[in-house]
Backbone as CSV, one residue per row, in Angstrom:
resi,resn,N_x,N_y,N_z,CA_x,CA_y,CA_z,C_x,C_y,C_z
1,MET,7.248,10.053,9.791,6.519,9.373,8.962,8.168,9.498,8.296
2,THR,8.194,7.474,8.497,9.974,6.773,7.424,8.564,5.958,6.423
3,PRO,9.672,6.286,5.460,10.112,5.803,3.984,10.321,4.322,3.682
4,VAL,9.248,3.632,3.219,9.590,2.216,3.915,9.948,1.575,1.959
5,PRO,10.922,0.938,1.211,10.878,1.083,0.406,10.073,0.302,-0.658
6,SER,9.317,0.581,-1.758,8.506,-0.800,-2.998,8.912,-0.503,-3.746
7,GLU,8.131,-0.541,-4.492,8.512,-0.924,-6.562,8.563,0.212,-6.855
8,PRO,10.046,-0.296,-7.869,10.296,1.463,-8.527,9.400,2.042,-8.781
9,GLY,9.457,3.008,-8.819,8.882,4.370,-9.385,7.599,4.732,-7.926
10,ALA,7.489,3.968,-7.402,6.779,4.888,-6.000,7.582,4.310,-4.476
11,ARG,7.434,5.068,-3.443,8.283,4.437,-2.204,6.642,4.548,-1.409
12,MET,6.798,4.270,-0.159,5.353,3.628,0.788,5.934,4.629,2.016
13,VAL,5.083,5.617,2.105,5.587,6.133,3.548,4.481,6.210,4.653
14,GLU,4.776,5.284,5.957,3.930,4.913,6.546,3.390,5.983,7.489
15,LEU,1.713,6.249,7.547,1.046,7.156,8.606,1.260,6.796,9.393
16,GLY,0.357,7.738,10.604,0.327,7.924,11.381,-1.014,7.403,12.202
17,ARG,-1.718,7.430,13.358,-2.100,7.043,13.943,-3.754,8.459,13.076
18,ASP,-3.737,9.483,13.568,-4.254,10.752,13.620,-4.993,10.595,12.013
19,GLU,-3.786,10.648,11.060,-4.043,10.815,9.438,-4.643,9.422,9.155
20,ALA,-4.141,8.127,9.558,-4.751,6.774,8.820,-5.848,7.214,9.374
21,LEU,-6.874,7.621,10.821,-8.751,7.247,10.601,-9.237,8.347,9.759
22,GLU,-8.569,9.599,9.365,-8.672,10.461,8.986,-9.043,9.801,7.411
23,LEU,-7.563,9.279,6.832,-8.242,8.981,6.110,-9.374,8.481,5.075
24,LEU,-9.064,6.785,6.235,-10.032,5.651,6.922,-11.552,6.818,5.865
25,GLY,-11.967,6.885,6.922,-13.184,8.441,6.894,-13.539,9.667,6.038
26,SER,-12.777,8.775,5.129,-12.980,10.099,3.421,-13.955,9.032,2.611
27,VAL,-13.494,7.920,3.024,-13.465,6.493,2.322,-14.810,5.622,2.732
28,GLN,-15.875,5.281,1.951,-17.611,4.651,2.920,-17.306,3.597,2.732
29,LEU,-16.491,2.557,1.812,-16.606,1.246,1.879,-15.212,-0.101,1.858
30,GLY,-14.706,-0.918,2.345,-14.251,-1.282,3.201,-14.143,-2.576,3.687
31,ARG,-13.323,-3.654,4.162,-13.483,-4.884,4.560,-13.017,-5.286,5.514
32,VAL,-13.947,-5.707,6.345,-14.090,-6.400,7.761,-13.225,-7.491,7.425
33,THR,-12.602,-7.796,9.251,-11.605,-10.098,9.052,-12.132,-9.708,10.083
34,PHE,-12.727,-10.747,10.439,-13.354,-12.160,11.502,-12.957,-13.227,11.400
35,THR,-13.232,-13.877,12.796,-13.060,-15.534,12.633,-14.283,-15.689,12.878
36,ASP,-14.503,-16.741,11.060,-15.896,-17.778,11.258,-15.839,-19.589,10.889
37,GLN,-16.157,-19.226,12.181,-15.779,-21.312,12.527,-14.133,-21.530,12.261
38,ALA,-13.604,-20.307,13.121,-12.608,-21.720,13.200,-11.213,-20.745,12.099
39,LEU,-12.047,-19.965,11.389,-11.298,-19.306,9.716,-11.276,-17.610,9.677
40,PRO,-9.686,-17.411,8.868,-10.620,-15.976,9.356,-11.710,-15.876,7.589
41,SER,-12.007,-14.793,7.727,-13.545,-14.746,6.613,-13.372,-12.172,6.959
42,ILE,-13.306,-12.680,5.511,-13.838,-11.323,5.073,-14.699,-11.122,4.048
43,ARG,-15.528,-9.500,4.458,-16.665,-9.303,3.897,-16.375,-7.849,3.666
44,PRO,-16.926,-7.760,2.343,-17.153,-5.902,2.273,-18.323,-5.103,3.441
45,ALA,-18.103,-3.942,3.744,-19.048,-3.882,4.946,-18.913,-2.055,4.372
46,LYS,-20.449,-1.327,5.039,-20.024,0.277,4.019,-19.602,0.889,6.371
47,HIS,-19.069,2.121,6.182,-18.508,3.087,7.753,-18.662,3.771,7.779
48,LEU,-18.368,3.979,8.403,-17.718,5.688,8.786,-16.997,5.815,10.961
49,VAL,-16.357,6.422,10.377,-15.212,6.456,11.469,-15.801,8.291,12.729
50,ASP,-16.244,7.804,13.601,-17.070,8.836,14.594,-15.892,8.637,16.110
51,ALA,-15.921,9.383,16.186,-14.355,10.220,17.541,-13.328,8.832,17.912
52,GLY,-12.477,8.822,16.238,-11.684,7.367,16.716,-11.981,5.862,16.360
53,ASP,-13.670,5.983,16.392,-13.570,4.317,15.573,-14.419,4.348,14.917
54,VAL,-14.672,2.886,14.636,-15.266,2.697,13.137,-16.389,1.620,13.223
55,ILE,-18.049,2.372,12.670,-18.562,2.150,12.621,-18.883,1.418,12.283
56,VAL,-20.084,0.181,11.402,-20.650,-0.955,10.197,-21.389,-1.613,11.014
57,ARG,-22.388,-1.043,9.701,-23.806,-1.787,9.670,-23.927,-2.611,9.508
58,THR,-24.669,-4.360,10.173,-24.535,-5.227,9.400,-26.866,-6.185,9.423
59,HIS,-26.560,-7.415,9.501,-28.164,-7.530,9.592,-27.722,-8.152,10.891
60,GLY,-28.588,-8.522,11.240,-29.076,-9.867,13.008,-27.903,-11.135,12.342
61,GLY,-28.183,-12.069,11.309,-27.589,-12.679,11.132,-26.745,-13.895,10.971
62,SER,-25.746,-11.315,10.924,-24.264,-12.280,9.703,-23.294,-13.033,10.946
63,ALA,-22.933,-13.379,10.868,-21.695,-13.763,11.702,-20.457,-13.291,12.025
64,LEU,-20.792,-11.664,11.014,-20.230,-11.308,12.176,-20.270,-10.573,12.971
65,LEU,-22.260,-10.199,13.642,-22.492,-9.708,14.576,-22.031,-11.174,15.502
66,GLY,-23.238,-12.636,15.394,-22.628,-13.443,16.519,-20.979,-13.505,17.113
67,ARG,-19.595,-12.746,16.000,-18.578,-12.503,17.469,-18.917,-11.710,17.736
68,ALA,-19.949,-10.728,17.253,-19.143,-9.391,17.512,-20.123,-9.019,18.620
69,LEU,-20.946,-10.080,19.232,-21.691,-9.566,20.598,-20.529,-10.469,21.850
70,ARG,-19.514,-10.769,21.389,-18.495,-11.974,22.093,-16.934,-10.548,23.124
71,SER,-17.903,-9.175,21.753,-16.340,-8.151,21.830,-15.413,-9.184,21.307
72,GLU,-14.974,-10.221,20.065,-13.874,-10.343,19.634,-13.414,-9.638,18.905
73,VAL,-11.831,-9.926,18.398,-10.820,-8.859,17.314,-11.636,-9.184,16.150
74,VAL,-11.562,-7.876,15.618,-11.675,-8.073,14.032,-10.723,-6.716,13.316
75,ALA,-10.365,-7.113,12.278,-9.557,-5.713,11.480,-10.558,-5.158,10.566
76,TYR,-10.645,-4.503,9.689,-10.765,-3.347,9.615,-10.377,-2.780,8.149
77,GLU,-10.044,-2.908,7.317,-9.203,-2.181,6.479,-10.005,-1.596,4.701
78,ALA,-9.477,-0.653,4.553,-9.922,0.449,3.189,-8.946,1.235,2.666
79,ASP,-8.626,1.215,1.461,-7.894,1.741,0.373,-8.352,2.325,-0.500
80,GLU,-7.841,2.979,-1.536,-7.958,3.749,-2.530,-6.478,4.112,-3.004
81,ILE,-6.752,3.416,-4.151,-5.603,3.325,-4.868,-5.219,3.182,-6.602
82,ASP,-4.065,3.769,-7.117,-4.378,4.208,-8.683,-3.043,3.385,-9.425
83,SER,-4.012,2.294,-9.616,-2.945,1.157,-10.168,-2.556,1.542,-11.837
84,ALA,-2.680,3.120,-11.764,-1.332,3.469,-13.249,-0.807,4.544,-11.914
85,THR,-0.776,5.131,-11.604,0.049,6.048,-11.540,0.970,5.205,-9.422
86,ARG,0.577,3.856,-9.117,0.783,3.940,-8.373,0.429,4.413,-7.189
87,THR,-0.206,4.724,-7.190,0.032,5.970,-5.586,-1.452,5.446,-4.681
88,GLY,-1.323,6.488,-3.738,-2.826,5.458,-2.779,-2.729,5.867,-1.197
89,TRP,-2.961,4.991,-0.910,-3.039,5.021,0.073,-3.766,3.606,1.286
90,SER,-3.519,3.058,1.556,-4.469,1.673,2.853,-4.427,1.719,4.578
91,VAL,-4.937,2.073,4.936,-5.335,1.336,6.187,-6.443,0.727,7.502
92,VAL,-5.687,0.117,8.516,-6.129,-1.639,8.566,-6.245,-0.861,10.178
93,VAL,-7.623,-1.550,10.659,-7.644,-0.709,12.437,-8.014,-2.412,13.152
94,THR,-7.379,-2.844,13.895,-8.000,-3.825,14.641,-8.078,-3.823,15.739
95,GLY,-8.665,-4.476,16.366,-9.206,-3.958,18.250,-10.963,-4.897,18.251
96,THR,-11.766,-4.192,18.902,-13.081,-5.527,19.418,-14.137,-4.755,19.104
97,ALA,-15.537,-5.389,18.558,-16.020,-4.675,17.805,-17.268,-5.304,18.566
98,PRO,-17.972,-4.581,19.395,-19.292,-4.799,19.695,-20.421,-4.065,20.005
99,ARG,-21.286,-4.987,19.432,-22.812,-4.737,19.175,-23.262,-2.850,19.735
100,ILE,-23.621,-2.113,18.854,-24.266,-0.864,19.922,-25.957,-1.042,19.796
101,THR,-26.196,-1.068,21.247,-27.443,-1.510,21.473,-27.660,0.053,22.227
102,ASP,-27.938,0.871,22.552,-27.802,1.865,22.936,-28.400,2.592,22.494
103,PRO,-30.093,2.772,22.611,-30.993,2.662,21.327,-30.537,4.104,20.859
104,GLY,-30.749,5.225,21.723,-30.542,6.847,20.586,-29.325,7.022,19.577
105,ALA,-27.813,6.069,20.148,-26.828,5.800,19.343,-26.985,5.148,17.932
106,LEU,-27.623,3.841,18.798,-28.122,3.209,17.744,-28.995,3.903,16.122
107,ALA,-29.813,4.363,17.138,-30.812,5.360,15.695,-30.362,6.389,14.303
108,ARG,-29.109,6.969,15.399,-28.280,7.745,15.252,-27.411,7.416,13.608
109,TYR,-26.862,6.113,13.934,-26.005,5.594,13.202,-26.605,5.323,11.687
110,GLN,-28.369,4.400,12.115,-28.983,3.650,11.188,-29.463,5.273,10.040
111,ARG,-29.586,6.284,10.716,-29.847,6.887,9.874,-28.188,7.771,8.896
112,LEU,-27.323,7.508,10.381,-25.719,7.886,8.850,-25.622,7.150,8.073
113,LEU,-25.863,5.877,8.184,-25.221,5.118,7.465,-26.159,3.928,6.459
114,MET,-26.323,4.687,5.332,-27.498,3.821,5.274,-27.325,3.024,3.632
115,PRO,-28.102,1.764,4.270,-27.666,0.376,3.761,-27.795,0.360,2.006
116,TRP,-26.238,0.065,1.320,-26.075,-0.120,0.157,-27.142,-1.076,-0.661
117,ILE,-28.077,-1.756,-0.183,-28.599,-3.449,-0.175,-29.435,-3.183,0.979
118,ASP,-29.725,-4.254,1.333,-30.789,-5.177,2.065,-31.296,-3.788,3.340
119,PRO,-32.343,-3.588,3.279,-33.072,-2.188,4.221,-32.834,-2.926,5.376
120,GLU,-33.089,-3.833,5.200,-33.905,-4.920,6.743,-31.430,-5.046,7.073
121,VAL,-31.157,-4.197,7.306,-29.071,-4.005,7.877,-29.002,-3.310,8.829
122,GLY,-29.584,-3.894,9.851,-30.392,-2.671,11.304,-29.762,-3.131,12.411
123,GLN,-28.319,-3.517,12.545,-27.249,-3.602,12.636,-27.100,-2.797,12.895
124,VAL,-25.527,-2.485,14.443,-24.455,-1.475,13.838,-23.322,-1.767,15.407
125,VAL,-21.984,-2.539,14.236,-21.393,-2.745,15.636,-20.279,-1.299,15.695
126,ARG,-19.289,-0.774,16.586,-18.488,-0.277,16.722,-17.380,-0.501,16.977
127,ILE,-16.334,-0.916,16.036,-14.898,-1.616,16.322,-14.171,-0.225,17.325
128,GLN,-13.756,-0.677,18.128,-12.474,0.468,18.474,-11.128,-0.035,18.123
129,PRO,-10.582,0.552,17.963,-9.353,0.395,17.282,-8.872,0.505,18.026
130,GLU,-7.343,-0.254,18.694,-6.524,-0.215,19.708,-5.176,-0.572,18.751
131,ILE,-5.377,-0.857,17.382,-4.370,-0.934,16.160,-4.723,0.848,15.306
132,VAL,-3.889,0.829,14.673,-4.258,1.440,13.835,-3.498,1.468,12.749
133,SER,-2.613,1.516,11.553,-1.505,1.493,10.948,-2.588,1.574,9.480
134,GLY,-1.152,2.325,8.978,-1.136,2.658,7.729,-0.438,2.924,6.661
135,TYR,-0.447,2.927,5.182,0.832,3.600,4.478,0.405,4.556,3.077
136,ARG,0.940,5.577,2.376,0.464,5.993,1.817,1.634,5.087,0.597
137,LEU,1.260,5.107,-0.715,1.705,5.307,-1.793,2.040,6.391,-2.294
138,VAL,3.627,6.971,-2.564,3.843,8.665,-3.264,4.919,7.695,-4.484
139,ALA,4.826,8.268,-5.930,5.333,8.857,-6.374,6.968,8.558,-6.088
140,ALA,7.935,7.799,-6.484,9.502,8.420,-6.071,9.923,9.378,-6.410
141,THR,10.419,9.895,-6.256,11.212,11.870,-5.926,12.282,10.836,-7.127
142,ARG,12.878,11.387,-8.353,14.650,11.053,-9.145,15.353,12.332,-8.010
143,SER,16.274,10.973,-7.949,17.931,12.180,-7.231,19.045,12.652,-7.777
């Protein structure tokens, strides 16, 4: 982990892949970024991390699902940052996101990822990370 300068009172520490995925798996909500009509689009999403992949549930008519059918590149970001202490972490994974069509896997993820809003959110995509990056914001130590 290499320290990176940040605001006074805090510093950034780069995360390794395994730690970044572990932190990502410790929260349920993040943001998925994809291309929609040639422009970047960002949507909140509920997720889980399974065997190094990020699993996201979405509805059948979503712009993400239309792109995911073609396995286009997406990014997924989640974080936990305390603005008062300037500490926390942020993780971004980038990779392709095909739709999960295997009936057994689909049923399993639909059970594990209960939607927060519309119960008709029945489609699931698997983001297969090619790039995983992240950092911790830690309190700066005075020397």
